[in-house]
Amino acid sequence: TGHHWGYGEGDGPSAWHKNYPVAQGSRQSPIDIIPHQALQDRSLGPIVLNYDHCTSINISNNGHSVVVEFDDSDDRSVIQGGPLDNPYRLKQFHFHWGGKGCEGSEHTVDGYGYASELHLVHWNAVKYCSFGEASTAPDGLAVLGIFLETGDDHRWLHMITDALYMVKFKGSGTEFKGFNPKCLLPSSLHYWTYLGSLTTPPLHESVIWIVLKEPIAVSEKQLGKFRLLLFTGEEEDQRTRMENNFRPPQPLKGRKIQKRT
Ligand code: SG4
Ligand code: ZN
């Protein structure tokens, strides 16, 4: 902990392995998903999202992304089914995005990226006592990835983009109650799933990834509001725009991708 990392020239993804050797490990994320290589497993059920209670607490800028945190003291907001043996509790969601065009997602599909990617991070509270403990266990986390493509305005993303001016600087945050992430889901929950890692240091190989096939549409104007955020704190003289905060695809190393249509 405490190592400095970022998305810049010297401290970006290609340098992370120096402080975090697991960056070159056997189950790193993200990956390029090649749909025709994904296997349909008959035992793989649909994913079920129970986000009926609005347990969001706050929104903040942690210097790497914008994060909405949830009350995870009970099972009110969980993901289950699909590849998961237990319900996993929603802890937070955050975004990755580019500076322009159709670059910005972490996962790619047949080599193509999307403008942004939303990650809903959940942890296994049946097997582990805390998020911290779960985040180092091979089945500790389940992250639901949703692609954002540019198109029409997204009706509900405004709830978030309208709050971004409050969290412009690294270290800033504000209350953000009653937000139900259900409104950010596409109509289909068909997905790809594989075993991977956190996509930022400490890059723990603890994530069961579930990536939805169907993207949601958001407007350029909405994405533009994310790009007004800063990687830097209020006290820093040099201001750096928060953009291109994504890690590129990592080697598959023999892993199998499964799908559910
Ligand atoms: C982003 O940097 C988030 O801001 C982090 O959230 C998150 O870390 C990190 O990405 C890695 O998560 O789904 N992309 S990812 O693999 O969830 C964690 C916070 O630091 C541990 C709160
Ligand atoms: Zn992420």
PDB file of N, CA and C in Angstrom, residues 159-222:
ATOM      1  N   MET A 159     -28.321  11.719 -12.995  1.00  0.00           N
ATOM      2  CA  MET A 159     -28.252  11.725 -11.532  1.00  0.00           C
ATOM      3  C   MET A 159     -26.785  11.768 -11.088  1.00  0.00           C
ATOM      4  N   ILE A 160     -25.934  11.070 -11.836  1.00  0.00           N
ATOM      5  CA  ILE A 160     -24.517  11.044 -11.491  1.00  0.00           C
ATOM      6  C   ILE A 160     -23.784  12.246 -12.079  1.00  0.00           C
ATOM      7  N   THR A 161     -23.988  12.496 -13.379  1.00  0.00           N
ATOM      8  CA  THR A 161     -23.222  13.591 -14.002  1.00  0.00           C
ATOM      9  C   THR A 161     -23.545  14.950 -13.356  1.00  0.00           C
ATOM     10  N   ASP A 162     -24.786  15.105 -12.863  1.00  0.00           N
ATOM     11  CA  ASP A 162     -25.133  16.361 -12.189  1.00  0.00           C
ATOM     12  C   ASP A 162     -24.428  16.524 -10.845  1.00  0.00           C
ATOM     13  N   ALA A 163     -23.900  15.426 -10.300  1.00  0.00           N
ATOM     14  CA  ALA A 163     -23.216  15.504  -8.996  1.00  0.00           C
ATOM     15  C   ALA A 163     -21.707  15.649  -9.155  1.00  0.00           C
ATOM     16  N   LEU A 164     -21.216  15.517 -10.389  1.00  0.00           N
ATOM     17  CA  LEU A 164     -19.763  15.457 -10.570  1.00  0.00           C
ATOM     18  C   LEU A 164     -19.030  16.754 -10.219  1.00  0.00           C
ATOM     19  N   TYR A 165     -19.726  17.896 -10.386  1.00  0.00           N
ATOM     20  CA  TYR A 165     -19.053  19.156 -10.066  1.00  0.00           C
ATOM     21  C   TYR A 165     -18.689  19.230  -8.577  1.00  0.00           C
ATOM     22  N   MET A 166     -19.383  18.426  -7.768  1.00  0.00           N
ATOM     23  CA  MET A 166     -19.116  18.391  -6.323  1.00  0.00           C
ATOM     24  C   MET A 166     -17.871  17.556  -5.973  1.00  0.00           C
ATOM     25  N   VAL A 167     -17.425  16.728  -6.916  1.00  0.00           N
ATOM     26  CA  VAL A 167     -16.307  15.815  -6.626  1.00  0.00           C
ATOM     27  C   VAL A 167     -15.181  15.992  -7.652  1.00  0.00           C
ATOM     28  N   LYS A 168     -14.997  17.249  -8.063  1.00  0.00           N
ATOM     29  CA  LYS A 168     -14.026  17.543  -9.106  1.00  0.00           C
ATOM     30  C   LYS A 168     -12.597  17.132  -8.724  1.00  0.00           C
ATOM     31  N   PHE A 169     -12.214  17.399  -7.490  1.00  0.00           N
ATOM     32  CA  PHE A 169     -10.828  17.152  -7.060  1.00  0.00           C
ATOM     33  C   PHE A 169     -10.665  15.796  -6.381  1.00  0.00           C
ATOM     34  N   LYS A 170      -9.484  15.241  -6.522  1.00  0.00           N
ATOM     35  CA  LYS A 170      -9.104  14.043  -5.779  1.00  0.00           C
ATOM     36  C   LYS A 170      -9.324  14.300  -4.285  1.00  0.00           C
ATOM     37  N   GLY A 171      -9.963  13.362  -3.635  1.00  0.00           N
ATOM     38  CA  GLY A 171     -10.190  13.492  -2.192  1.00  0.00           C
ATOM     39  C   GLY A 171     -11.505  14.157  -1.823  1.00  0.00           C
ATOM     40  N   SER A 172     -12.248  14.643  -2.812  1.00  0.00           N
ATOM     41  CA  SER A 172     -13.529  15.284  -2.492  1.00  0.00           C
ATOM     42  C   SER A 172     -14.666  14.273  -2.556  1.00  0.00           C
ATOM     43  N   GLY A 173     -15.714  14.565  -1.792  1.00  0.00           N
ATOM     44  CA  GLY A 173     -16.858  13.663  -1.762  1.00  0.00           C
ATOM     45  C   GLY A 173     -18.082  14.367  -1.223  1.00  0.00           C
ATOM     46  N   THR A 174     -19.233  13.780  -1.464  1.00  0.00           N
ATOM     47  CA  THR A 174     -20.476  14.359  -0.965  1.00  0.00           C
ATOM     48  C   THR A 174     -21.522  13.261  -0.809  1.00  0.00           C
ATOM     49  N   GLU A 175     -22.532  13.561   0.002  1.00  0.00           N
ATOM     50  CA  GLU A 175     -23.601  12.587   0.224  1.00  0.00           C
ATOM     51  C   GLU A 175     -24.326  12.267  -1.093  1.00  0.00           C
ATOM     52  N   PHE A 176     -24.707  11.022  -1.261  1.00  0.00           N
ATOM     53  CA  PHE A 176     -25.394  10.618  -2.500  1.00  0.00           C
ATOM     54  C   PHE A 176     -26.319   9.465  -2.132  1.00  0.00           C
ATOM     55  N   LYS A 177     -27.468   9.815  -1.566  1.00  0.00           N
ATOM     56  CA  LYS A 177     -28.373   8.787  -1.035  1.00  0.00           C
ATOM     57  C   LYS A 177     -29.493   8.450  -2.001  1.00  0.00           C
ATOM     58  N   GLY A 178     -29.989   7.230  -1.887  1.00  0.00           N
ATOM     59  CA  GLY A 178     -31.204   6.841  -2.601  1.00  0.00           C
ATOM     60  C   GLY A 178     -31.039   6.562  -4.078  1.00  0.00           C
ATOM     61  N   PHE A 179     -29.811   6.347  -4.533  1.00  0.00           N
ATOM     62  CA  PHE A 179     -29.609   6.048  -5.957  1.00  0.00           C
ATOM     63  C   PHE A 179     -29.673   4.543  -6.180  1.00  0.00           C
ATOM     64  N   ASN A 180     -30.535   4.116  -7.099  1.00  0.00           N
ATOM     65  CA  ASN A 180     -30.658   2.682  -7.405  1.00  0.00           C
ATOM     66  C   ASN A 180     -29.954   2.363  -8.717  1.00  0.00           C
ATOM     67  N   PRO A 181     -28.857   1.603  -8.649  1.00  0.00           N
ATOM     68  CA  PRO A 181     -28.072   1.335  -9.863  1.00  0.00           C
ATOM     69  C   PRO A 181     -28.815   0.517 -10.912  1.00  0.00           C
ATOM     70  N   LYS A 182     -29.989   0.002 -10.543  1.00  0.00           N
ATOM     71  CA  LYS A 182     -30.816  -0.745 -11.487  1.00  0.00           C
ATOM     72  C   LYS A 182     -31.100   0.087 -12.746  1.00  0.00           C
ATOM     73  N   CYS A 183     -31.193   1.404 -12.567  1.00  0.00           N
ATOM     74  CA  CYS A 183     -31.517   2.272 -13.701  1.00  0.00           C
ATOM     75  C   CYS A 183     -30.386   2.365 -14.714  1.00  0.00           C
ATOM     76  N   LEU A 184     -29.213   1.836 -14.378  1.00  0.00           N
ATOM     77  CA  LEU A 184     -28.085   1.890 -15.313  1.00  0.00           C
ATOM     78  C   LEU A 184     -27.901   0.584 -16.085  1.00  0.00           C
ATOM     79  N   LEU A 185     -28.790  -0.385 -15.875  1.00  0.00           N
ATOM     80  CA  LEU A 185     -28.648  -1.681 -16.544  1.00  0.00           C
ATOM     81  C   LEU A 185     -29.247  -1.651 -17.941  1.00  0.00           C
ATOM     82  N   PRO A 186     -28.660  -2.390 -18.888  1.00  0.00           N
ATOM     83  CA  PRO A 186     -29.292  -2.532 -20.205  1.00  0.00           C
ATOM     84  C   PRO A 186     -30.504  -3.461 -20.079  1.00  0.00           C
ATOM     85  N   SER A 187     -31.276  -3.624 -21.155  1.00  0.00           N
ATOM     86  CA  SER A 187     -32.483  -4.446 -21.035  1.00  0.00           C
ATOM     87  C   SER A 187     -32.170  -5.931 -20.915  1.00  0.00           C
ATOM     88  N   SER A 188     -31.083  -6.377 -21.526  1.00  0.00           N
ATOM     89  CA  SER A 188     -30.720  -7.794 -21.446  1.00  0.00           C
ATOM     90  C   SER A 188     -29.584  -7.999 -20.444  1.00  0.00           C
ATOM     91  N   LEU A 189     -29.669  -9.088 -19.684  1.00  0.00           N
ATOM     92  CA  LEU A 189     -28.602  -9.421 -18.738  1.00  0.00           C
ATOM     93  C   LEU A 189     -27.742 -10.583 -19.248  1.00  0.00           C
ATOM     94  N   HIS A 190     -27.737 -10.809 -20.563  1.00  0.00           N
ATOM     95  CA  HIS A 190     -26.855 -11.829 -21.134  1.00  0.00           C
ATOM     96  C   HIS A 190     -25.410 -11.391 -20.882  1.00  0.00           C
ATOM     97  N   TYR A 191     -24.550 -12.365 -20.597  1.00  0.00           N
ATOM     98  CA  TYR A 191     -23.207 -11.994 -20.140  1.00  0.00           C
ATOM     99  C   TYR A 191     -22.129 -12.967 -20.575  1.00  0.00           C
ATOM    100  N   TRP A 192     -20.876 -12.502 -20.447  1.00  0.00           N
ATOM    101  CA  TRP A 192     -19.688 -13.350 -20.496  1.00  0.00           C
ATOM    102  C   TRP A 192     -19.133 -13.390 -19.076  1.00  0.00           C
ATOM    103  N   THR A 193     -18.509 -14.495 -18.699  1.00  0.00           N
ATOM    104  CA  THR A 193     -17.897 -14.562 -17.371  1.00  0.00           C
ATOM    105  C   THR A 193     -16.555 -15.279 -17.427  1.00  0.00           C
ATOM    106  N   TYR A 194     -15.621 -14.830 -16.596  1.00  0.00           N
ATOM    107  CA  TYR A 194     -14.293 -15.463 -16.514  1.00  0.00           C
ATOM    108  C   TYR A 194     -13.659 -15.063 -15.184  1.00  0.00           C
ATOM    109  N   LEU A 195     -12.584 -15.757 -14.825  1.00  0.00           N
ATOM    110  CA  LEU A 195     -11.887 -15.471 -13.571  1.00  0.00           C
ATOM    111  C   LEU A 195     -10.747 -14.491 -13.825  1.00  0.00           C
ATOM    112  N   GLY A 196     -10.734 -13.400 -13.062  1.00  0.00           N
ATOM    113  CA  GLY A 196      -9.731 -12.364 -13.289  1.00  0.00           C
ATOM    114  C   GLY A 196      -9.337 -11.643 -12.024  1.00  0.00           C
ATOM    115  N   SER A 197      -9.035 -10.366 -12.189  1.00  0.00           N
ATOM    116  CA  SER A 197      -8.417  -9.583 -11.104  1.00  0.00           C
ATOM    117  C   SER A 197      -9.026  -8.189 -11.017  1.00  0.00           C
ATOM    118  N   LEU A 198      -8.623  -7.465  -9.980  1.00  0.00           N
ATOM    119  CA  LEU A 198      -8.839  -6.027  -9.966  1.00  0.00           C
ATOM    120  C   LEU A 198      -8.046  -5.440 -11.131  1.00  0.00           C
ATOM    121  N   THR A 199      -8.544  -4.392 -11.737  1.00  0.00           N
ATOM    122  CA  THR A 199      -7.849  -3.796 -12.885  1.00  0.00           C
ATOM    123  C   THR A 199      -6.954  -2.630 -12.483  1.00  0.00           C
ATOM    124  N   THR A 200      -6.845  -2.383 -11.194  1.00  0.00           N
ATOM    125  CA  THR A 200      -5.930  -1.357 -10.683  1.00  0.00           C
ATOM    126  C   THR A 200      -5.111  -1.988  -9.560  1.00  0.00           C
ATOM    127  N   PRO A 201      -3.916  -1.414  -9.273  1.00  0.00           N
ATOM    128  CA  PRO A 201      -3.206  -1.876  -8.084  1.00  0.00           C
ATOM    129  C   PRO A 201      -4.158  -1.886  -6.874  1.00  0.00           C
ATOM    130  N   PRO A 202      -4.102  -2.896  -6.030  1.00  0.00           N
ATOM    131  CA  PRO A 202      -3.101  -3.966  -5.941  1.00  0.00           C
ATOM    132  C   PRO A 202      -3.309  -5.152  -6.889  1.00  0.00           C
ATOM    133  N   LEU A 203      -4.237  -5.065  -7.836  1.00  0.00           N
ATOM    134  CA  LEU A 203      -4.390  -6.071  -8.907  1.00  0.00           C
ATOM    135  C   LEU A 203      -4.621  -7.490  -8.388  1.00  0.00           C
ATOM    136  N   HIS A 204      -5.220  -7.602  -7.193  1.00  0.00           N
ATOM    137  CA  HIS A 204      -5.478  -8.925  -6.600  1.00  0.00           C
ATOM    138  C   HIS A 204      -6.285  -9.816  -7.556  1.00  0.00           C
ATOM    139  N   GLU A 205      -5.908 -11.085  -7.594  1.00  0.00           N
ATOM    140  CA  GLU A 205      -6.586 -12.040  -8.489  1.00  0.00           C
ATOM    141  C   GLU A 205      -7.766 -12.665  -7.742  1.00  0.00           C
ATOM    142  N   SER A 206      -8.763 -11.826  -7.510  1.00  0.00           N
ATOM    143  CA  SER A 206      -9.872 -12.173  -6.616  1.00  0.00           C
ATOM    144  C   SER A 206     -11.243 -11.924  -7.229  1.00  0.00           C
ATOM    145  N   VAL A 207     -11.295 -11.688  -8.540  1.00  0.00           N
ATOM    146  CA  VAL A 207     -12.557 -11.242  -9.125  1.00  0.00           C
ATOM    147  C   VAL A 207     -13.188 -12.278 -10.064  1.00  0.00           C
ATOM    148  N   ILE A 208     -14.452 -12.600  -9.807  1.00  0.00           N
ATOM    149  CA  ILE A 208     -15.263 -13.321 -10.778  1.00  0.00           C
ATOM    150  C   ILE A 208     -15.909 -12.226 -11.628  1.00  0.00           C
ATOM    151  N   TRP A 209     -15.453 -12.124 -12.873  1.00  0.00           N
ATOM    152  CA  TRP A 209     -15.965 -11.070 -13.762  1.00  0.00           C
ATOM    153  C   TRP A 209     -17.239 -11.516 -14.465  1.00  0.00           C
ATOM    154  N   ILE A 210     -18.211 -10.625 -14.520  1.00  0.00           N
ATOM    155  CA  ILE A 210     -19.452 -10.849 -15.261  1.00  0.00           C
ATOM    156  C   ILE A 210     -19.625  -9.601 -16.129  1.00  0.00           C
ATOM    157  N   VAL A 211     -19.437  -9.758 -17.429  1.00  0.00           N
ATOM    158  CA  VAL A 211     -19.477  -8.604 -18.338  1.00  0.00           C
ATOM    159  C   VAL A 211     -20.728  -8.718 -19.202  1.00  0.00           C
ATOM    160  N   LEU A 212     -21.589  -7.714 -19.122  1.00  0.00           N
ATOM    161  CA  LEU A 212     -22.824  -7.761 -19.910  1.00  0.00           C
ATOM    162  C   LEU A 212     -22.526  -7.508 -21.385  1.00  0.00           C
ATOM    163  N   LYS A 213     -23.236  -8.275 -22.233  1.00  0.00           N
ATOM    164  CA  LYS A 213     -23.017  -8.152 -23.680  1.00  0.00           C
ATOM    165  C   LYS A 213     -23.613  -6.860 -24.233  1.00  0.00           C
ATOM    166  N   GLU A 214     -24.782  -6.483 -23.708  1.00  0.00           N
ATOM    167  CA  GLU A 214     -25.476  -5.314 -24.262  1.00  0.00           C
ATOM    168  C   GLU A 214     -24.975  -4.035 -23.605  1.00  0.00           C
ATOM    169  N   PRO A 215     -24.496  -3.069 -24.398  1.00  0.00           N
ATOM    170  CA  PRO A 215     -24.059  -1.800 -23.806  1.00  0.00           C
ATOM    171  C   PRO A 215     -25.252  -0.895 -23.487  1.00  0.00           C
ATOM    172  N   ILE A 216     -25.024   0.130 -22.685  1.00  0.00           N
ATOM    173  CA  ILE A 216     -26.018   1.190 -22.531  1.00  0.00           C
ATOM    174  C   ILE A 216     -25.520   2.400 -23.321  1.00  0.00           C
ATOM    175  N   ALA A 217     -26.443   3.233 -23.759  1.00  0.00           N
ATOM    176  CA  ALA A 217     -26.064   4.425 -24.519  1.00  0.00           C
ATOM    177  C   ALA A 217     -26.053   5.644 -23.615  1.00  0.00           C
ATOM    178  N   VAL A 218     -25.019   6.446 -23.782  1.00  0.00           N
ATOM    179  CA  VAL A 218     -24.906   7.725 -23.077  1.00  0.00           C
ATOM    180  C   VAL A 218     -24.433   8.751 -24.095  1.00  0.00           C
ATOM    181  N   SER A 219     -24.702  10.041 -23.837  1.00  0.00           N
ATOM    182  CA  SER A 219     -24.304  11.036 -24.834  1.00  0.00           C
ATOM    183  C   SER A 219     -22.872  11.519 -24.617  1.00  0.00           C
ATOM    184  N   GLU A 220     -22.297  12.076 -25.686  1.00  0.00           N
ATOM    185  CA  GLU A 220     -20.963  12.691 -25.619  1.00  0.00           C
ATOM    186  C   GLU A 220     -20.938  13.764 -24.533  1.00  0.00           C
ATOM    187  N   LYS A 221     -22.058  14.484 -24.429  1.00  0.00           N
ATOM    188  CA  LYS A 221     -22.136  15.559 -23.441  1.00  0.00           C
ATOM    189  C   LYS A 221     -22.022  14.998 -22.023  1.00  0.00           C
ATOM    190  N   GLN A 222     -22.687  13.862 -21.809  1.00  0.00           N
ATOM    191  CA  GLN A 222     -22.611  13.234 -20.485  1.00  0.00           C
ATOM    192  C   GLN A 222     -21.190  12.749 -20.192  1.00  0.00           C
TER     193      GLN A 222
END
